[in-house]
Coordinates of C-alpha atoms in Angstrom, one line a residue:
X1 CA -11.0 -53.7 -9.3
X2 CA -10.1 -50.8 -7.0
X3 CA -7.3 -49.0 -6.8
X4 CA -5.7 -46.9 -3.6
X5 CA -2.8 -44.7 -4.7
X6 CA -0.5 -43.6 -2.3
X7 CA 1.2 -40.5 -3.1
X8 CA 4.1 -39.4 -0.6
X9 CA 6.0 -36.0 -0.9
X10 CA 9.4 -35.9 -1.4
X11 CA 10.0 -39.3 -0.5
X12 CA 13.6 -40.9 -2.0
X13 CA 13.5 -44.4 -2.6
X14 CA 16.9 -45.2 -1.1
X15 CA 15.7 -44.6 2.3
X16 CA 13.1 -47.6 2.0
X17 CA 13.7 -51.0 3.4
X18 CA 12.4 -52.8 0.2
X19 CA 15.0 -51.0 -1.9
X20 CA 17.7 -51.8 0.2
X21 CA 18.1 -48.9 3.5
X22 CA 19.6 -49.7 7.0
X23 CA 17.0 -48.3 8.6
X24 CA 13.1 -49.6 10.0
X25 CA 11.7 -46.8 8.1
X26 CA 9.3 -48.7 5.8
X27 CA 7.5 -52.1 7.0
X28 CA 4.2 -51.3 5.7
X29 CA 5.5 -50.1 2.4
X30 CA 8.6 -53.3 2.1
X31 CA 5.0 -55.1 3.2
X32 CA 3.3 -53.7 0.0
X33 CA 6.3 -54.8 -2.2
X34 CA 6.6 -57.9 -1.3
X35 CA 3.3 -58.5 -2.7
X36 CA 3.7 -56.4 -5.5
X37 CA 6.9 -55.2 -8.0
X38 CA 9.0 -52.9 -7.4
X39 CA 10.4 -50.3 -10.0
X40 CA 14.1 -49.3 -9.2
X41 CA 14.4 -46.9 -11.8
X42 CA 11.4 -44.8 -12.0
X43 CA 11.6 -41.2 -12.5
X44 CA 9.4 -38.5 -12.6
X45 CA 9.3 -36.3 -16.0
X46 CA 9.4 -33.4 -14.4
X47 CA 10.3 -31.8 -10.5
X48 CA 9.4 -30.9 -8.6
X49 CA 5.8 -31.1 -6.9
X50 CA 3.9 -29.0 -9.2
X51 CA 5.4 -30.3 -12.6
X52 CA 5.7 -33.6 -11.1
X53 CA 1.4 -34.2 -10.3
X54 CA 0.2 -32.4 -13.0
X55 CA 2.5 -34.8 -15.9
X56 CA 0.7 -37.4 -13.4
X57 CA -2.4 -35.8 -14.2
X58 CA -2.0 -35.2 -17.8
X59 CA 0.3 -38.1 -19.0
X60 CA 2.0 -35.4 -20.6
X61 CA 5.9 -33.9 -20.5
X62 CA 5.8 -30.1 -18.9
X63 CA 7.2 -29.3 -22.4
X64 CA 3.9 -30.1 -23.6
X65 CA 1.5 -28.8 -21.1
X66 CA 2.8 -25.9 -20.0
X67 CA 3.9 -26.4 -16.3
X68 CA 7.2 -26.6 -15.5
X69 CA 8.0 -25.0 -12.7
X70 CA 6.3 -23.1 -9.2
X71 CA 5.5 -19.9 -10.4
X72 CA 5.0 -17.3 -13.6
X73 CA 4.8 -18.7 -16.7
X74 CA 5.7 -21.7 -16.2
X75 CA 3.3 -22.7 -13.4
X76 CA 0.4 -22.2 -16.0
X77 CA -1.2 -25.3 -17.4
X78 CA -2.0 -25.0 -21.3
X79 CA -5.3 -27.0 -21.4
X80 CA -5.9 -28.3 -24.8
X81 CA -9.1 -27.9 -26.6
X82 CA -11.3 -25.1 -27.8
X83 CA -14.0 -23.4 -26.0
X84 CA -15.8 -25.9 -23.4
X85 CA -14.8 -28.8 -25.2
X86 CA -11.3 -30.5 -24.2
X87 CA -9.3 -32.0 -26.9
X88 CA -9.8 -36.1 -26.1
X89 CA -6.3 -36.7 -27.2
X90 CA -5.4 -35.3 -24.1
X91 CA -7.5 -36.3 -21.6
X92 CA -6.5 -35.3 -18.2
X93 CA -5.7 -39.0 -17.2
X94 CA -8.2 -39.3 -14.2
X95 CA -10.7 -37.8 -15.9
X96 CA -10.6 -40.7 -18.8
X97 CA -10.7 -43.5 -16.5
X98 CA -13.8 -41.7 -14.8
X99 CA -15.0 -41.4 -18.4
X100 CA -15.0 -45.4 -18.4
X101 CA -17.0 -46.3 -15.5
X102 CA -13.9 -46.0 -12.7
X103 CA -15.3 -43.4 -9.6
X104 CA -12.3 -41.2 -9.4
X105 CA -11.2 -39.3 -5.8
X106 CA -8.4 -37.5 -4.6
X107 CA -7.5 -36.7 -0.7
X108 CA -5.0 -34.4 -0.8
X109 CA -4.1 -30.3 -0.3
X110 CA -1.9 -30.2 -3.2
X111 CA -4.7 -28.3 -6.2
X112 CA -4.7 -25.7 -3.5
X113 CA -0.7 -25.4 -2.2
X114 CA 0.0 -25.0 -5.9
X115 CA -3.2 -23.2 -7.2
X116 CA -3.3 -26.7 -9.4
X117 CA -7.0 -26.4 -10.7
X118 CA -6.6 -29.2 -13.2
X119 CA -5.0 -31.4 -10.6
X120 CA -8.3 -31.6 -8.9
X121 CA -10.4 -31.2 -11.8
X122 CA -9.1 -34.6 -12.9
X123 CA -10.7 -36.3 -10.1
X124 CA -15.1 -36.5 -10.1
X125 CA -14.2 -35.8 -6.2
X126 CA -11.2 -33.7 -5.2
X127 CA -11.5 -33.5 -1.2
X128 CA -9.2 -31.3 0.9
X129 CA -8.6 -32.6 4.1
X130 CA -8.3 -29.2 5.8
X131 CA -9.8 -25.8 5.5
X132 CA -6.4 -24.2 4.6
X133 CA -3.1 -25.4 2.6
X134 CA 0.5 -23.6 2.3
X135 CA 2.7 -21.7 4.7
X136 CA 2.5 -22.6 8.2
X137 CA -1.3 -24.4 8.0
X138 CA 0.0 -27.6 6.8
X139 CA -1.6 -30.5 6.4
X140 CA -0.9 -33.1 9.4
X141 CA -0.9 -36.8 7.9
X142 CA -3.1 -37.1 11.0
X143 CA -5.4 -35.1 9.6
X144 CA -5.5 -36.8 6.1
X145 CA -5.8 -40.5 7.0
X146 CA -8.9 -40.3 9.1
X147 CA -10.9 -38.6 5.8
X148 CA -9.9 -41.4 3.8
X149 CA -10.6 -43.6 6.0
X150 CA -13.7 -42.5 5.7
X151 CA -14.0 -42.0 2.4
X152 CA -13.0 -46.1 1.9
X153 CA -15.3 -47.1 4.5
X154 CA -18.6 -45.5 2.6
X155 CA -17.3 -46.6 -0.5
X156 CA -16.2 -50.4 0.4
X157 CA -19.3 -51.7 -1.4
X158 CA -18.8 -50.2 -4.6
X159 CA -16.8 -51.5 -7.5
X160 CA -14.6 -49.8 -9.7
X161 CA -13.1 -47.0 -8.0
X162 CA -9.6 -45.3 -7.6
X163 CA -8.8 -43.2 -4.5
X164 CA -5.0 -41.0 -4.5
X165 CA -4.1 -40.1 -1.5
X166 CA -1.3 -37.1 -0.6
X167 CA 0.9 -37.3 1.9
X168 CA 2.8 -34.5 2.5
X169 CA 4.7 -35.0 6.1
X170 CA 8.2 -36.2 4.4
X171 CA 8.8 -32.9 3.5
X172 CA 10.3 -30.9 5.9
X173 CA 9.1 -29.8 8.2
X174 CA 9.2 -33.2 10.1
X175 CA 6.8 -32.4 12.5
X176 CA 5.3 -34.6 15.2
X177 CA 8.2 -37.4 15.0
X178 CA 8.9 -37.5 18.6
X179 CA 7.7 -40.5 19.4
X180 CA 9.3 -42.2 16.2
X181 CA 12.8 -41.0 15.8
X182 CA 14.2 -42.5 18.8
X183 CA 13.5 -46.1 17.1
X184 CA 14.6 -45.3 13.6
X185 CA 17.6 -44.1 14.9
X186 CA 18.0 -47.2 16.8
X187 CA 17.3 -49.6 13.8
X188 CA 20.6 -48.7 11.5
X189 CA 23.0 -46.4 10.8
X190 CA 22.6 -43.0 9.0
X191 CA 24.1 -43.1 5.6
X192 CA 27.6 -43.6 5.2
X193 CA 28.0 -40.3 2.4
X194 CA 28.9 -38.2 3.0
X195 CA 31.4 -38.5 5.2
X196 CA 33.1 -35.4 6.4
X197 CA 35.4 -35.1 3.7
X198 CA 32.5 -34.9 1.4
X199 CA 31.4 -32.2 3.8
X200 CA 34.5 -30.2 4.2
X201 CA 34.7 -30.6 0.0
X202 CA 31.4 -28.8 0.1
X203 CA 31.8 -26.2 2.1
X204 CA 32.5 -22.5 0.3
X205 CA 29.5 -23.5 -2.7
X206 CA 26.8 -20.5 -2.8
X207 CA 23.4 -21.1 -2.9
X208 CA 20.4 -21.7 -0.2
X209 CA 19.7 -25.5 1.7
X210 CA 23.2 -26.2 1.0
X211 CA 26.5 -27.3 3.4
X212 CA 27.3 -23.7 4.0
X213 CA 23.8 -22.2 4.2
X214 CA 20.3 -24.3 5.3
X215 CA 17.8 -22.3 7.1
X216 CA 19.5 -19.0 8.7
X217 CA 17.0 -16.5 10.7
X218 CA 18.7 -13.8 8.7
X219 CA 17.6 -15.4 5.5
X220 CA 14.4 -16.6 6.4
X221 CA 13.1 -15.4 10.1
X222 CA 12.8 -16.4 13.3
X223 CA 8.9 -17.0 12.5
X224 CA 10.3 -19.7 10.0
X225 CA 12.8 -21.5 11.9
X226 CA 10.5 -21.7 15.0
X227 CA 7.7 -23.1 12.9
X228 CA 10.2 -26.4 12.9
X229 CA 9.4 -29.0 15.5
X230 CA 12.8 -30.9 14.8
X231 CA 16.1 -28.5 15.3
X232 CA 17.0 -27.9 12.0
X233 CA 21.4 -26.6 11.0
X234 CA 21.9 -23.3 10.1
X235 CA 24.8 -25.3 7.9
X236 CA 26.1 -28.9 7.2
X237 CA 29.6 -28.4 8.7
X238 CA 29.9 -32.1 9.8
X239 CA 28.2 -35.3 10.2
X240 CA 26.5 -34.6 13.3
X241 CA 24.3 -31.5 10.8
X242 CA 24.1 -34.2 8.5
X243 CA 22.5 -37.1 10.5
X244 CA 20.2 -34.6 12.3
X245 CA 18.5 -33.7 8.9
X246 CA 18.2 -37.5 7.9
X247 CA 17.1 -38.6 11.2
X248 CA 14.2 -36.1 10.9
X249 CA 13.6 -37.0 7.4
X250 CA 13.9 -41.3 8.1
X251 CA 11.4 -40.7 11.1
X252 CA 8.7 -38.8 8.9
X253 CA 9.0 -41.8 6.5
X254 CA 8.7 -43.9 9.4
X255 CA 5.4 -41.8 10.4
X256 CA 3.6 -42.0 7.0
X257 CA 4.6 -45.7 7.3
X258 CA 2.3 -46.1 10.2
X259 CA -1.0 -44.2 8.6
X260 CA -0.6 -46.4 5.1
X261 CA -0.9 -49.1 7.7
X262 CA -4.3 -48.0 8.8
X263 CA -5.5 -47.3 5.5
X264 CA -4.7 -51.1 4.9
X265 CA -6.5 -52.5 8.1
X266 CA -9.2 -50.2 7.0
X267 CA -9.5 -52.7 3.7
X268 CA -8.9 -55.4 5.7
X269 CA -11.8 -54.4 7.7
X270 CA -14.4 -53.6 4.9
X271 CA -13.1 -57.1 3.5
X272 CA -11.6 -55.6 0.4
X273 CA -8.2 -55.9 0.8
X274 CA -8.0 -59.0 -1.7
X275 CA -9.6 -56.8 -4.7
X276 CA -7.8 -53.6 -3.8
X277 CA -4.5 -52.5 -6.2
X278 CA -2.5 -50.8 -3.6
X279 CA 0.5 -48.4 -5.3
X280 CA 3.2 -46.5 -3.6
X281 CA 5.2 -43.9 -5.4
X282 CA 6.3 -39.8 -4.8
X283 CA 6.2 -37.1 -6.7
X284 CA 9.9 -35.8 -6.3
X285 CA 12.9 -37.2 -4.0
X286 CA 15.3 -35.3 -1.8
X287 CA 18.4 -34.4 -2.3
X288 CA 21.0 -35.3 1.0
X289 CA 24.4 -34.0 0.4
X290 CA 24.0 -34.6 -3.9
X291 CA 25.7 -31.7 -5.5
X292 CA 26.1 -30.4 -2.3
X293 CA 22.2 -29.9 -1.2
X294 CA 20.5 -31.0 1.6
X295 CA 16.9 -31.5 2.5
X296 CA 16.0 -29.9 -0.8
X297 CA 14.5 -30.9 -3.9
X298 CA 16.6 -28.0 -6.3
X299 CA 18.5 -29.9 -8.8
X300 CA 18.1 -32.2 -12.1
X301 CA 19.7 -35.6 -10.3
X302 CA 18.4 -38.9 -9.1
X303 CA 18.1 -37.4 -5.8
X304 CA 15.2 -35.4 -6.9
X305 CA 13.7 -36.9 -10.0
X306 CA 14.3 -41.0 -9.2
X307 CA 11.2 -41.8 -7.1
X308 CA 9.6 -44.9 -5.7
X309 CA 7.0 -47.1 -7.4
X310 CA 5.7 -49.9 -6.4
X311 CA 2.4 -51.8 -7.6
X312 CA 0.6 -54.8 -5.5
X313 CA -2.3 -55.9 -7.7
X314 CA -4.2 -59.0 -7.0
X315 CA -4.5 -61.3 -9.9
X316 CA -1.8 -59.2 -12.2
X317 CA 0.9 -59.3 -10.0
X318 CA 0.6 -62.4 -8.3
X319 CA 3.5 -64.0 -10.5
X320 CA 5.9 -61.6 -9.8
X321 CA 5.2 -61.5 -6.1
X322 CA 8.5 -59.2 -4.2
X323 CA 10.5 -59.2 -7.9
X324 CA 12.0 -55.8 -9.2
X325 CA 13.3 -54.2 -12.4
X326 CA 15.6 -51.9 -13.4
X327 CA 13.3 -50.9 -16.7
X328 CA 13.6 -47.1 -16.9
X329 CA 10.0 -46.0 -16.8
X330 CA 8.5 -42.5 -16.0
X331 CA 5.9 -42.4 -13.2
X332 CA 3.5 -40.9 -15.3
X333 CA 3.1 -44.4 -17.0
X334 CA 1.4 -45.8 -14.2
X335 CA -1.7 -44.0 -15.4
X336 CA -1.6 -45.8 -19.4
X337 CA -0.9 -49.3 -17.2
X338 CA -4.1 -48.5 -15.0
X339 CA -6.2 -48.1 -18.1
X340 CA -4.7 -51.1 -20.3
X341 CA -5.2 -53.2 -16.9
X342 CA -9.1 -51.7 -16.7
X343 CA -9.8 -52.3 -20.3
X344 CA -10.1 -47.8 -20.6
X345 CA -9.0 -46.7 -24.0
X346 CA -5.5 -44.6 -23.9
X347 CA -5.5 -41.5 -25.8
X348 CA -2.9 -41.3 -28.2
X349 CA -2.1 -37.1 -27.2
X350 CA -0.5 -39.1 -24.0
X351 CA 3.8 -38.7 -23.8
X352 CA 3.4 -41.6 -21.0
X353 CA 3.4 -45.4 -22.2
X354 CA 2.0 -48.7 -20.5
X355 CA 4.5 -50.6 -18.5
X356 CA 1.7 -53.8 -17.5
X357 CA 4.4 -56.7 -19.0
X358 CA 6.6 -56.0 -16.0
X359 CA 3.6 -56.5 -13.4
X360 CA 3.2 -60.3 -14.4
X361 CA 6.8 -61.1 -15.1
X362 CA 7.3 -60.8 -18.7
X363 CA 9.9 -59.5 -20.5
X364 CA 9.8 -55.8 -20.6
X365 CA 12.5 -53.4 -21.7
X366 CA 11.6 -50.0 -20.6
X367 CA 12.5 -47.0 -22.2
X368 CA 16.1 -46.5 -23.7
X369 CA 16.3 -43.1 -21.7
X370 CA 14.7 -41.0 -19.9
X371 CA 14.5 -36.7 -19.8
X372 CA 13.3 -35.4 -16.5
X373 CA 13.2 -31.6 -15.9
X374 CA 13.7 -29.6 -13.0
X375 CA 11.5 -26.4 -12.4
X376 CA 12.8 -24.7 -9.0
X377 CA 16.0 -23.0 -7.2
X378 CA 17.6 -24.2 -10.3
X379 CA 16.0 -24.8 -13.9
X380 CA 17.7 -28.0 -16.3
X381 CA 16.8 -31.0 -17.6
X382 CA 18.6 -34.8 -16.6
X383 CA 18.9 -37.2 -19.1
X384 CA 19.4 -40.9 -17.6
X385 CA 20.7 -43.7 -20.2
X386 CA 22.2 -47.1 -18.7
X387 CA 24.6 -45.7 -16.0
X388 CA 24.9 -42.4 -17.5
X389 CA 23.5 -39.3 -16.4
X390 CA 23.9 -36.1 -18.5
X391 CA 22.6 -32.4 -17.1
X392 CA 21.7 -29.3 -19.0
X393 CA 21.6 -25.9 -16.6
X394 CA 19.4 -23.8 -18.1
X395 CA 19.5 -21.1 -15.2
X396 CA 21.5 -22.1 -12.3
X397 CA 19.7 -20.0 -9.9
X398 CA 21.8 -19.0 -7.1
X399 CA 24.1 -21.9 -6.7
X400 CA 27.5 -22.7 -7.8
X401 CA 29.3 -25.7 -6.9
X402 CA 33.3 -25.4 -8.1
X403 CA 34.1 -28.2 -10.3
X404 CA 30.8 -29.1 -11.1
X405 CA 28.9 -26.1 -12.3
X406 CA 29.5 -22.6 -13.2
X407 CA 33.0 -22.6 -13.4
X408 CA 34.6 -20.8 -16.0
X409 CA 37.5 -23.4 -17.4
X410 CA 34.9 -26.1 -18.2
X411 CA 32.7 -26.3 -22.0
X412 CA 29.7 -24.2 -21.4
X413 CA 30.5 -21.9 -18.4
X414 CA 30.2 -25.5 -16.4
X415 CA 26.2 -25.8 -17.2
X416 CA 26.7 -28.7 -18.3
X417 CA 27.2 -32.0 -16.1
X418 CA 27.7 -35.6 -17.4
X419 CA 28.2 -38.7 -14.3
X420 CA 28.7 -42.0 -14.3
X421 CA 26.0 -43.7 -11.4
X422 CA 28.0 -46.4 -11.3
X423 CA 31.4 -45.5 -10.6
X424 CA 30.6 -42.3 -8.9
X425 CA 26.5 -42.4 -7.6
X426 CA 27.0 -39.8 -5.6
X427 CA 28.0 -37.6 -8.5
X428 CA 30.7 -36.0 -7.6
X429 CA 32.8 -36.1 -10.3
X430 CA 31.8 -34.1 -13.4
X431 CA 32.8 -35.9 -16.7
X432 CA 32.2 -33.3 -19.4
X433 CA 35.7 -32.6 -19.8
X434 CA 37.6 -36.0 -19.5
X435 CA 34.6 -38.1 -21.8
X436 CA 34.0 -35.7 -24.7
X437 CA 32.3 -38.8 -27.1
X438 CA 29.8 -39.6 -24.2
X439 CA 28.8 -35.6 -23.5
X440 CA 28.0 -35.2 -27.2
X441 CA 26.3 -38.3 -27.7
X442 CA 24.1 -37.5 -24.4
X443 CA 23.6 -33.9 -25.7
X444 CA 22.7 -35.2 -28.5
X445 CA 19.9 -37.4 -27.2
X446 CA 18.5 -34.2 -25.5
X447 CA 18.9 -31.8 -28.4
X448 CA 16.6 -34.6 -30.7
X449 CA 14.2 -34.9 -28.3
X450 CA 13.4 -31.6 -27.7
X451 CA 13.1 -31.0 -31.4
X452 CA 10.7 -34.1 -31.9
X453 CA 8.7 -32.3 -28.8
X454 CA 8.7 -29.0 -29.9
X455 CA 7.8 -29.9 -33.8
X456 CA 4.6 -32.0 -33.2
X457 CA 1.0 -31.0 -34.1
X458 CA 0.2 -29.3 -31.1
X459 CA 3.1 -27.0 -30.4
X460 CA 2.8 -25.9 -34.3
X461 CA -0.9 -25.3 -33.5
X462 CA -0.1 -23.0 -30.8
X463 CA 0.0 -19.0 -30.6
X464 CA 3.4 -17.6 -32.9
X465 CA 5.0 -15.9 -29.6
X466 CA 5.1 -19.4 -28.1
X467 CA 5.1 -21.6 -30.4
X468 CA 8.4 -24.0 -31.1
X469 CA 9.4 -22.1 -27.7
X470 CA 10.4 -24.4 -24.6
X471 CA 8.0 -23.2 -21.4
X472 CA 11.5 -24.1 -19.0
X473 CA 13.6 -21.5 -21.6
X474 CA 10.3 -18.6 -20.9
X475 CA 10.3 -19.0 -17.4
X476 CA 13.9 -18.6 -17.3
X477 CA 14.0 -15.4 -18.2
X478 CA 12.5 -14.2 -14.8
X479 CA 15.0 -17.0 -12.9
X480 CA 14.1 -19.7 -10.7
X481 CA 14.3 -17.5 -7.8
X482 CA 10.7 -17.9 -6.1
X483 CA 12.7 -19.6 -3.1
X484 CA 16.2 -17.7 -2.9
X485 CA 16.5 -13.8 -4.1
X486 CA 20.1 -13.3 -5.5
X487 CA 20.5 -10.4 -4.0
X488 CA 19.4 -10.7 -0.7
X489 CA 21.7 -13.8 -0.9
X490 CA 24.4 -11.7 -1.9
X491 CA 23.9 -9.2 0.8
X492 CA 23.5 -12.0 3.5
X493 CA 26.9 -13.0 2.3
X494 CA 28.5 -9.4 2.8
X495 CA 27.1 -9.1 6.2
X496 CA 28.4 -12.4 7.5
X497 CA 31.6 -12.0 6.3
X498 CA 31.3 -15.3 3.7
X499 CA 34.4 -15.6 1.4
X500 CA 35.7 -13.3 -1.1
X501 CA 35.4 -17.0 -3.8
X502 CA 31.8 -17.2 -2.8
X503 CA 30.9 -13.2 -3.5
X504 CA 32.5 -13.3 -6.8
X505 CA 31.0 -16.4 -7.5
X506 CA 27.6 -15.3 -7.0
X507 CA 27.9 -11.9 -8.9
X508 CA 29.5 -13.8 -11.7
X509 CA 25.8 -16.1 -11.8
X510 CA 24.0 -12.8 -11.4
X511 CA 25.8 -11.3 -14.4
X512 CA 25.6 -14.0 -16.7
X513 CA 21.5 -14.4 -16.0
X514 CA 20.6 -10.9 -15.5
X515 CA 17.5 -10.9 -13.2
X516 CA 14.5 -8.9 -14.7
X517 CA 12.9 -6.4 -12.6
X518 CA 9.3 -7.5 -12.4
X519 CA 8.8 -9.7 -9.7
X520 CA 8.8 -13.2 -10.8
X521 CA 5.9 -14.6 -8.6
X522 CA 3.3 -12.1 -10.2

C-alpha cells in the first residue's frame, strides 16, 4: 500500500465543506471524505506548527520531547538515546516505518522555517521545494505541487511508500488568490460570528492580531504590510474587517484545494489511485474572532488545536465510505494506525495510540480527554472532555481579554478558563466562577496527567536541573514573546493614544510575568 499525506498549515476544519461550511472551499478534500472517514474531533497535542509536526514526528507529547514552543528552550528537541544509538522506544515515527520496508519522503520547507532537524531526519528523503524558507521567501503551493508531482510520477511503480506533503499557502499571507476569491465569495456567506456586537464586545482587549490591533506599520513596517497581496485591517472594528480576513483565508483553502486535485489526477494518471491511502489533516487551526483573535494561531482553543483529519484507504475504509466520528483522538495517532494497518511494530515509548477500528466502522471510543498545549503569543494547555473545555495560562503573553483572562476578581488572576462548546462554541463566556465542581474536576484531570507525564522512566532518567520540570513552565520564564515585545506594545499604545483600561492592563501582565533581559530568541 501507499500512502500520500496531505499536510495543510493552519487549516480549521470548520471552514471545509465535508464538515459542514457555506462556502465552495473544499471539493477535492469533501471528494476525499466521501471516500474515506472523517474525524470531527481531532486535535493536535501540541500548537502550534513547530510543536504540532515534530509530536507528528515523534508520537510523543512536547512534555516529553522537549519542543513546545517557537524559540529558546522550548524549541529544542530532546532526542532520546545515548551516543549514535537512538533509544527504539522512541523511534521518530517515520523513521520506524522506513525501518519496516515503507520508502519514507517529505515535500515540504517546514525542517528549515523552524530549524526542525529531526522533522526531516524522520523521512529517508526530506526534499525542500525551494532554495530558501521563512520571512518573505515563502514557499508558493505552486511551487510545491509540481516537485511532488514529480516525485509520484518516478515512484508510481514502486510499492510501499509514504510521501507528506506541506502546504503552507492557508496561512496568511493569502497570496495569489485573485483568481479564486471572487467565486468563494460567491458560493456562501461568511460566517455568521461574530457579528458586530461580538466585535464592538472585543474592542479595548490588548494584545497583537486581535479586534483592536492586526497588522499596524507602526508595529510591524511598511516592508511587512506590503509583502501582503490581499489588503489586510489594521483592526477588526466591524464585519466588513472581519469578512475581508476570512475571504482571504476561504480562498487560500480554495487554492490548495485545486493543487491536491492535481496530485490526485497525477495517481490517476500513473494508475495508482486505487492502491493509494490518501490523508488530509493540519497541523494547527486558526483562530477567527475566538477569544478575540483573528487570523492567528495564539491561544489554547479549538480554533487552534482542533484540526482536520480525514483518511481514504482502499480496502480498510471501504465500509465506512463518507461516515464520521466524534471519537476524540490526537492527530499524532494517525502514525500508530499507519503501522498497525502496515503490519510495522509500534514502539511502546510512543504517547500516541492506534485509532484503525474507526476506519472500518467498528466500535471505537476514543480517548476520554484530550491535553493540547499551546507554545506561542501565549503559553497554556486545553483540556477537551465531552463538551467541556478547561484552559490553564501559563504566561499570557501580551493579551488580556476582560472577563475572560487576566482579570483580577476571578480565581487565579483569570488564567484560568473553563467553556461549555455546546452552549457557548464560541467561548465567550468563562465558567470558572459560576461552575466551581466542573473547574476542579477539569483541573484536576490536568494536574494528574502531568504528574503521570513528568514521573515516568524517562523524565526521572533525565539531567537533575530538568528533570520532573515541564519544558512549557522553562520556556516561560523568557515569555512567549518571539512574535509581540511587551514593551514596544506598550509604547505603541502611548503613542496612539489607546485607552487608559488597556495601558494598565498591559503593565499589570508585564508586572505579574516579569520579562528577563536576555533576548528570548537566542
Amino acid at each position: 500500500m501507499n500512502i500520500l499525506i496531505i499536510d495543510i498549515d493552519s487549516l480549521r476544519p470548520d471552514h471545509l465543506g465535508c464538515y459542514g461550511y457555506d462556502r465552495d472551499t473544499s471539493p477535492t478534500i469533501d471528494a476525499i471524505a466521501e471516500r474515506g472517514v472523517r474525524f470531527d474531533r481531532c486535535f493536535v497535542s501540541d500548537a502550534p506548527c513547530l510543536p504540532s509536526r515534530t509530536a507528528l514526528a515523534t508520537c510523543r507529547h512536547g512534555l516529553n520531547s522537549g519542543v513546545v514552543t517557537h524559540h529558546g528552550e522550548g524549541q529544542r528537541y530532546d532526542e532520546p538515546g545515548n551516543g549514535h544509538d537512538p533509544d527504539a522506544d522512541r523511534m521518530l515515527a517515520f523513521r520506524q516505518l522506513a525501518e519496516n520496508g515503507i520508502y519514507t519522503a517529505s515535500v515540504s520547507q517546514f525542517t528549515q522555517r523552524h530549524l526542525a532537524y529531526h522533522f526531516g531526519a524522520s523521512f529517508q528523503e526530506s526534499i525542500m521545494p525551494t532554495a530558501t524558507a521563512g520571512g518573505p521567501a515563502i514557499e508558493d503551493c505552486s511551487d510545491v505541487t509540481p516537485v511532488a508531482q514529480s516525485w509520484l510520477d518516478r515512484h508510481a511503480d514502486d510499492d510501499d511508500w509514504l510521501l507528506h506533503v506541506n502546504y503552507w499557502d492557508v496561512h496568511h499571507p493569502y497570496l495569489g488568490i485573485e483568481d479564486v476569491v471572487d467565486s468563494v465569495r460567491d458560493s456562501g456567506s461568511a460566517p455568521e460570528w461574530p457579528d458586530q456586537a461580538a466585535i464592538d464586545d472585543q474592542q479595548g482587549m490588548t494584545g497583537v492580531r486581535c479586534a483592536d490591533l492586526w497588522p499596524s506599520a507602526d508595529q510591524y513596517g511598511p516592508d511587512w504590510l506590503d509583502f501582503y497581496d490581499w489588503p489586510m485591517p489594521e483592526s477588526i472594528t466591524d464585519r466588513d474587517d472581519f469578512e475581508q480576513l476570512v475571504d482571504g483565508y476561504d480562498a487560500s483553502i480554495r487554492r490548495v484545494d485545486g493543487e491536491i486535485a492535481t496530485l490526485l489526477e497525477t495517481l490517476e494518471r500513473n494508475g495508482i489511485r486505487e492502491e493509494t491511502a490518501v490523508i488530509v489533516t493540519a497541523d494547527h487551526g486558526e483562530a477567527f474572532g475566538e477569544h478575540g483573535i483573528y487570523a492567528e494561531h495564539a491561544f489554547p482553543h479549538p480554533a487552534c488545536q482542533q484540526v482536520p483529519l480525514i483518511v481514504s484507504w482502499p480496502g480498510v475504509t471501504d465500509d465506512a465510505e463518507g461516515e464520521a466520528t466524534d471519537a476524540q483522538v490526537y492527530q499524532f495517532d494517525l502514525l500508530p494506525t499507519i503501522c498497525e494497518l502496515a503490519d510495522v511494530p509500534i514502539p511502546s515509548g510512543w504517547d500516541a495510540e492506534a485509532f484503525t477500528p474507526a476506519l472500518s466502522g467498528d466500535r471505537f471510543e476514543g480517548r476520554e480527554f484530550l491535553v493540547s498545549g499551546q507554545g506561542i503569543y501565549t503559553f497554556g494547555r486545553a483540556v477537551y472532555r465531552d463538551q467541556w473545555m478547561y484552559v490553564r495560562l501559563v504566561h499570557p503573553g501580551v493579551f488580556s481579554y476582560p472577563g475572560l483572562y487576566n482579570d483580577p476578581d476571578l480565581p487565579n488572576d483569570g488564567l484560568e478558563l473553563l467553556h461549555d462548546l455546546e452552549a457557548d462554541p464560541h467561548m465567550t463566556r468563562n465558567l470558572v466562577a459560576s461552575e466551581p465542581e466542573r473547574t476542579a474536576e477539569m483541573r484536576g484531570l490536568l494536574d494528574r496527567w502531568l504528574v503521570s507525564q513528568l514521573s515516568d522512566e524517562w523524565h526521572a532518567q533525565q539531567p537533575v536541573e530538568s528533570r520532573g520540570r515541564d519544558p512549557l513552565a522553562r520556556t516561560a520564564s523568557t515569555g512567549p514573546y518571539l512574535y509581540a515585545d511587551p514593551d514596544e506594545l506598550l509604547e505603541l499604545y502611548r503613542e496612539h493614544d489607546r485607552s487608559d483600561a488597556q495601558i494598565e492592563a498591559l503593565t499589570r501582565t508585564m508586572a505579574a510575568f516579569p520579562r528577563p533581559t536576555r533576548n528570548p530568541s537566542s
